[in-house]
Amino acid sequence: MFILRDILLPLQDHFSETTLGRERASLFVYTILSIIVPFTSSMTSNLWRCLDTLFGFEIKNKRFYTFMASPTLPWAGLWQTIWGLIPSPEAYWLVWMTPLSLN
């Protein structure tokens, strides 16, 4: 579980230090955990249920859907952080982009 902490904590830094920003950072991390945990499929309605059932994160479904569809999520910084957490990301990129040989 340490790897999850090492990955998820830096992602929270991209949200503002306001009360709402901290709440969004927490909700973002728990949403990522809801996707990772093999509890249910990653459909949005199932993620919302998972947040409540597994993590006790009580949020009204309308507010959760609004958060998920928010155009103000700091995606550029989040992707840069994720990319930076991958050891030698260029090597992984080359492996993923190289066609498989059928020999």
Coordinates of N, CA and C in Angstrom, one line a residue:
M1 N 0.8 -1.2 0.0 CA 0.0 0.0 0.0 C 0.9 1.3 0.0
F2 N 2.2 1.1 0.3 CA 3.0 2.3 0.3 C 3.1 3.0 -1.1
I3 N 3.0 2.1 -2.1 CA 3.1 2.7 -3.4 C 1.9 3.5 -3.7
L4 N 0.8 3.2 -3.3 CA -0.4 4.0 -3.5 C -0.3 5.3 -2.8
R5 N 0.2 5.3 -1.5 CA 0.5 6.6 -0.8 C 1.5 7.4 -1.6
D6 N 2.5 6.8 -2.1 CA 3.5 7.6 -2.8 C 3.0 8.2 -4.1
I7 N 2.0 7.5 -4.7 CA 1.5 8.0 -5.9 C 0.4 9.1 -5.6
L8 N -0.5 8.7 -4.7 CA -1.7 9.6 -4.5 C -1.5 10.9 -3.8
L9 N -0.5 10.9 -2.8 CA -0.3 12.1 -2.1 C 0.2 13.2 -2.9
P10 N 1.1 13.0 -3.9 CA 1.6 14.1 -4.7 C 0.4 14.6 -5.6
L11 N -0.5 13.8 -5.9 CA -1.6 14.3 -6.8 C -2.5 15.3 -6.0
Q12 N -2.6 15.1 -4.7 CA -3.4 16.1 -3.9 C -2.8 17.5 -3.9
D13 N -1.5 17.6 -4.2 CA -0.9 18.9 -4.2 C -1.3 19.8 -5.3
H14 N -2.0 19.3 -6.3 CA -2.5 20.1 -7.4 C -3.8 20.9 -7.1
F15 N -4.4 20.6 -6.0 CA -5.6 21.2 -5.6 C -5.3 22.4 -4.7
S16 N -6.2 23.4 -4.7 CA -5.9 24.6 -3.8 C -5.9 24.2 -2.4
E17 N -5.4 25.1 -1.6 CA -5.3 24.9 -0.1 C -6.6 25.3 0.6
T18 N -7.6 25.7 -0.1 CA -8.9 26.1 0.5 C -9.6 24.9 1.0
T19 N -10.6 25.1 1.8 CA -11.4 24.0 2.4 C -12.0 23.2 1.2
L20 N -12.5 23.8 0.2 CA -13.1 23.2 -0.9 C -12.0 22.5 -1.7
G21 N -10.9 23.1 -1.9 CA -9.8 22.4 -2.6 C -9.3 21.2 -1.9
R22 N -9.2 21.2 -0.6 CA -8.8 20.0 0.1 C -9.8 18.9 0.0
E23 N -11.1 19.3 0.0 CA -12.2 18.3 -0.1 C -12.1 17.7 -1.5
R24 N -11.9 18.5 -2.5 CA -11.8 18.0 -3.9 C -10.5 17.1 -4.0
A25 N -9.4 17.4 -3.4 CA -8.2 16.6 -3.5 C -8.5 15.2 -2.8
S26 N -9.2 15.2 -1.7 CA -9.5 14.0 -1.1 C -10.5 13.1 -1.9
L27 N -11.5 13.8 -2.5 CA -12.5 13.1 -3.3 C -11.8 12.5 -4.5
F28 N -10.8 13.3 -5.1 CA -10.1 12.8 -6.3 C -9.3 11.5 -6.0
V29 N -8.6 11.5 -4.8 CA -7.8 10.4 -4.4 C -8.7 9.2 -4.1
Y30 N -9.8 9.4 -3.4 CA -10.7 8.3 -3.1 C -11.4 7.7 -4.4
T31 N -11.6 8.6 -5.4 CA -12.2 8.1 -6.7 C -11.2 7.3 -7.4
I32 N -9.9 7.6 -7.4 CA -8.9 6.8 -8.0 C -8.8 5.4 -7.3
L33 N -8.9 5.5 -5.9 CA -8.9 4.2 -5.2 C -10.1 3.3 -5.5
S34 N -11.2 4.0 -5.7 CA -12.5 3.3 -6.1 C -12.3 2.6 -7.5
I35 N -11.5 3.2 -8.3 CA -11.2 2.6 -9.6 C -10.3 1.4 -9.5
I36 N -9.3 1.5 -8.6 CA -8.3 0.5 -8.4 C -8.8 -0.8 -7.7
V37 N -9.6 -0.5 -6.7 CA -10.1 -1.6 -5.8 C -11.0 -2.5 -6.6
P38 N -10.8 -3.8 -6.6 CA -11.7 -4.7 -7.5 C -13.0 -4.9 -6.8
F39 N -13.8 -3.9 -6.4 CA -15.0 -4.0 -5.8 C -16.2 -4.0 -6.8
T40 N -16.0 -3.2 -7.8 CA -17.1 -3.1 -8.8 C -16.5 -2.5 -10.1
S41 N -17.3 -2.4 -11.1 CA -16.8 -1.8 -12.4 C -16.6 -0.3 -12.2
S42 N -15.9 0.3 -13.1 CA -15.6 1.7 -13.0 C -16.6 2.7 -13.6
M43 N -17.9 2.2 -13.7 CA -18.9 3.1 -14.1 C -19.1 4.2 -13.0
T44 N -19.4 5.4 -13.4 CA -19.5 6.5 -12.4 C -20.4 6.2 -11.3
S45 N -21.6 5.6 -11.6 CA -22.5 5.3 -10.5 C -22.0 4.3 -9.5
N46 N -21.2 3.4 -10.0 CA -20.6 2.4 -9.1 C -19.5 3.0 -8.3
L47 N -18.7 3.9 -8.9 CA -17.7 4.6 -8.1 C -18.3 5.4 -7.0
W48 N -19.4 6.0 -7.2 CA -20.1 6.8 -6.2 C -20.5 5.9 -5.0
R49 N -21.1 4.7 -5.4 CA -21.5 3.7 -4.4 C -20.3 3.2 -3.6
C50 N -19.2 3.0 -4.3 CA -18.0 2.5 -3.7 C -17.4 3.5 -2.7
L51 N -17.5 4.8 -3.0 CA -17.0 5.8 -2.1 C -17.7 5.7 -0.8
D52 N -19.0 5.5 -0.8 CA -19.8 5.4 0.4 C -19.6 4.1 1.1
T53 N -19.7 3.0 0.4 CA -19.7 1.7 1.0 C -18.3 1.3 1.5
L54 N -17.2 1.5 0.8 CA -15.9 1.1 1.2 C -15.2 2.1 2.0
F55 N -15.4 3.4 1.7 CA -14.5 4.4 2.3 C -15.3 5.4 3.2
G56 N -16.7 5.2 3.2 CA -17.5 6.0 4.1 C -17.5 7.5 3.7
F57 N -17.2 7.8 2.4 CA -17.2 9.1 1.9 C -18.6 9.5 1.5
E58 N -19.3 10.2 2.3 CA -20.7 10.6 2.1 C -20.8 11.8 1.2
I59 N -21.3 11.7 0.0 CA -21.4 12.8 -0.9 C -22.7 12.6 -1.7
K60 N -23.4 13.6 -1.9 CA -24.7 13.5 -2.7 C -24.3 13.1 -4.2
N61 N -25.1 12.3 -4.8 CA -24.7 11.9 -6.2 C -24.6 13.0 -7.2
K62 N -25.4 14.0 -7.1 CA -25.4 15.1 -8.0 C -24.0 15.9 -7.8
R63 N -23.6 16.0 -6.6 CA -22.3 16.7 -6.3 C -21.2 15.9 -6.9
F64 N -21.2 14.6 -6.7 CA -20.2 13.7 -7.2 C -20.1 13.8 -8.7
Y65 N -21.2 13.7 -9.4 CA -21.3 13.8 -10.9 C -20.8 15.2 -11.3
T66 N -21.1 16.2 -10.6 CA -20.6 17.6 -11.0 C -19.1 17.6 -10.8
F67 N -18.6 17.0 -9.8 CA -17.1 17.0 -9.6 C -16.4 16.2 -10.7
M68 N -17.0 15.0 -11.1 CA -16.4 14.2 -12.1 C -16.4 14.9 -13.5
A69 N -17.4 15.8 -13.7 CA -17.5 16.4 -15.0 C -16.9 17.8 -15.0
S70 N -16.2 18.2 -13.9 CA -15.7 19.6 -13.7 C -14.6 19.9 -14.7
P71 N -14.8 21.0 -15.4 CA -13.8 21.4 -16.4 C -12.6 22.1 -15.7
T72 N -12.7 22.2 -14.4 CA -11.6 22.9 -13.6 C -10.7 22.0 -12.9
L73 N -10.8 20.7 -13.1 CA -9.9 19.7 -12.5 C -8.5 20.0 -13.1
P74 N -7.4 20.0 -12.3 CA -6.1 20.4 -12.8 C -5.4 19.3 -13.5
W75 N -6.0 18.9 -14.6 CA -5.5 17.7 -15.4 C -4.0 17.9 -15.9
A76 N -3.7 19.1 -16.3 CA -2.3 19.2 -16.9 C -1.3 18.9 -15.8
G77 N -1.4 19.5 -14.6 CA -0.5 19.2 -13.5 C -0.6 17.8 -13.0
L78 N -1.8 17.2 -13.0 CA -1.9 15.8 -12.6 C -1.2 14.9 -13.5
W79 N -1.4 15.1 -14.8 CA -0.7 14.2 -15.8 C 0.8 14.3 -15.7
Q80 N 1.3 15.6 -15.5 CA 2.8 15.8 -15.4 C 3.3 15.0 -14.1
T81 N 2.6 15.1 -13.0 CA 3.0 14.4 -11.8 C 3.0 12.9 -12.0
I82 N 2.0 12.4 -12.6 CA 1.9 10.9 -12.9 C 3.1 10.5 -13.8
W83 N 3.3 11.3 -14.8 CA 4.4 11.0 -15.8 C 5.7 11.0 -15.0
G84 N 5.9 12.0 -14.1 CA 7.1 12.1 -13.4 C 7.3 11.0 -12.3
L85 N 6.2 10.3 -11.9 CA 6.3 9.2 -11.0 C 6.7 7.9 -11.7
I86 N 6.7 7.8 -13.0 CA 7.0 6.6 -13.7 C 8.5 6.6 -13.9
P87 N 9.2 5.5 -13.4 CA 10.7 5.5 -13.6 C 10.9 5.3 -15.1
S88 N 11.7 6.1 -15.7 CA 12.1 6.0 -17.1 C 10.8 6.0 -18.0
P89 N 9.9 7.0 -17.9 CA 8.7 6.9 -18.7 C 8.9 6.8 -20.2
E90 N 10.0 7.3 -20.7 CA 10.3 7.1 -22.1 C 10.4 5.6 -22.5
A91 N 11.0 4.8 -21.6 CA 11.2 3.4 -21.9 C 9.8 2.7 -21.9
Y92 N 8.9 3.1 -21.0 CA 7.6 2.5 -20.9 C 6.8 2.9 -22.2
W93 N 7.0 4.2 -22.6 CA 6.3 4.7 -23.8 C 6.7 3.9 -25.0
L94 N 8.0 3.6 -25.2 CA 8.5 2.9 -26.3 C 8.0 1.5 -26.3
V95 N 7.9 0.8 -25.2 CA 7.4 -0.5 -25.1 C 5.9 -0.6 -25.5
W96 N 5.1 0.4 -25.0 CA 3.7 0.5 -25.3 C 3.4 0.8 -26.8
M97 N 4.3 1.6 -27.4 CA 4.1 2.0 -28.8 C 4.7 1.1 -29.8
T98 N 5.5 0.1 -29.4 CA 6.2 -0.8 -30.3 C 5.2 -1.9 -30.7
P99 N 4.9 -2.1 -32.0 CA 4.0 -3.2 -32.4 C 4.6 -4.6 -31.9
L100 N 3.7 -5.4 -31.5 CA 4.1 -6.8 -31.1 C 4.6 -7.6 -32.4
S101 N 5.6 -8.3 -32.2 CA 6.1 -9.2 -33.3 C 5.4 -10.5 -33.2
L102 N 4.9 -11.0 -34.3 CA 4.2 -12.3 -34.3 C 5.1 -13.5 -34.7
N103 N 6.4 -13.3 -34.7 CA 7.3 -14.3 -35.0 C 7.4 -15.4 -34.0

